[in-house]
CSV table of C-alpha atoms in Angstrom, one decimal:
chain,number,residue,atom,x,y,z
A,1,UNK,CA,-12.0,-19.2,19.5
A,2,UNK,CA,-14.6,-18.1,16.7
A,3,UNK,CA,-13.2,-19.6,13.9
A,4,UNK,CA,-10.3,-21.4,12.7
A,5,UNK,CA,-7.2,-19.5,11.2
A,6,UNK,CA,-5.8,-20.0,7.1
A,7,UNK,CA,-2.6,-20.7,6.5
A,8,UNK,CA,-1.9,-17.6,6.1
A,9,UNK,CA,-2.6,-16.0,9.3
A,10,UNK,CA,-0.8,-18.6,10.7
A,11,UNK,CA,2.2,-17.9,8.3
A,12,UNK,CA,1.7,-14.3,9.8
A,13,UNK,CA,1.5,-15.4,13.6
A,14,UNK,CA,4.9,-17.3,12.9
A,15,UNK,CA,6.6,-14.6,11.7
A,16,UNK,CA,5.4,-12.3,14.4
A,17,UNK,CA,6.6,-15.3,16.8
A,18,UNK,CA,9.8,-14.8,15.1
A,19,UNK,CA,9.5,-11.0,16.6
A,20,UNK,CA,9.2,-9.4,12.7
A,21,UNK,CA,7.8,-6.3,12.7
A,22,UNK,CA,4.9,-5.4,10.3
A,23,UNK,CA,7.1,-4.4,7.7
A,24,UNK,CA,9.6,-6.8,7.7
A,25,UNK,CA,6.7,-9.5,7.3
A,26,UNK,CA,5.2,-7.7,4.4
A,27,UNK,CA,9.0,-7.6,2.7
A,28,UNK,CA,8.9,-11.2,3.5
A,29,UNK,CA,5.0,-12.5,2.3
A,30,UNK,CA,5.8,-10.0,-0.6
A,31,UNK,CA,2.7,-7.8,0.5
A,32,UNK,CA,1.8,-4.2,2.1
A,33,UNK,CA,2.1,-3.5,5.3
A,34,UNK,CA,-1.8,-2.9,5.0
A,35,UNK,CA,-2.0,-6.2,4.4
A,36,UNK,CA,-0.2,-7.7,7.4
A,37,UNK,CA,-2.5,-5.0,9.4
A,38,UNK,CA,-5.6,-6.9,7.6
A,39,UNK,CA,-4.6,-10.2,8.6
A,40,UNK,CA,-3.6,-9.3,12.0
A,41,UNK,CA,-7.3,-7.6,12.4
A,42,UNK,CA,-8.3,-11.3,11.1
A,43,UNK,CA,-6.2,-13.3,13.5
A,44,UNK,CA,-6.8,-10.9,16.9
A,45,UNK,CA,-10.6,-10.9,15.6
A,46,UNK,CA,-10.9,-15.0,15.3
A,47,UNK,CA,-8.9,-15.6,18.5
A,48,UNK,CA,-10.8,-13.1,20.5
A,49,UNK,CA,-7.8,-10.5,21.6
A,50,UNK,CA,-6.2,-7.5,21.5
A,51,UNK,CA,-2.7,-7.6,21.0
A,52,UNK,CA,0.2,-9.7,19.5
A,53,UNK,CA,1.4,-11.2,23.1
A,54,UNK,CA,-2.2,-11.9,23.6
A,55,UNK,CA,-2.8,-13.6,19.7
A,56,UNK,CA,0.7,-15.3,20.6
A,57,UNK,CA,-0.7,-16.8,23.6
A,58,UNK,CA,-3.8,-18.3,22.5
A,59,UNK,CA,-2.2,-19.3,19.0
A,60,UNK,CA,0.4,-21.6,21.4
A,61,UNK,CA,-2.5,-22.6,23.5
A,62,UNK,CA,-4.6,-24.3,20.4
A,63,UNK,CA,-1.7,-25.8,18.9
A,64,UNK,CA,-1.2,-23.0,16.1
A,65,UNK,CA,2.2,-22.1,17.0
């Protein structure tokens, strides 16, 4: 893992857990859907993957989720 997640991302990696799409997490952070995008680019980037099963994974794996 490069670096360690905000509170945020793990706010979004919860929510994703909780099988939201992108848009329903934006409606729910009260953000754009460009935003969720950024933070997902942010989360896959710090964690070292390539996909939401994949951040899922490692996030349970560290103790994230």
């Amino acid at each position: 893992m490069r670096e360690t997640l905000s509170t945020r991302e793990i706010e979004v990696l919860q929510l994703v857990a909780d099988g939201l799409s992108n848009r329903d997490i934006a409606n729910k952070l009260v953000v754009t859907q460009g935003t969720v995008k950024k933070h997902l680019e942010h989360i896959y980037n710090k964690l070292d993957v390539r996909s939401r099963t994949a951040a899922l994974a490692k996030a349970k794996t560290h103790g994230y989720l």
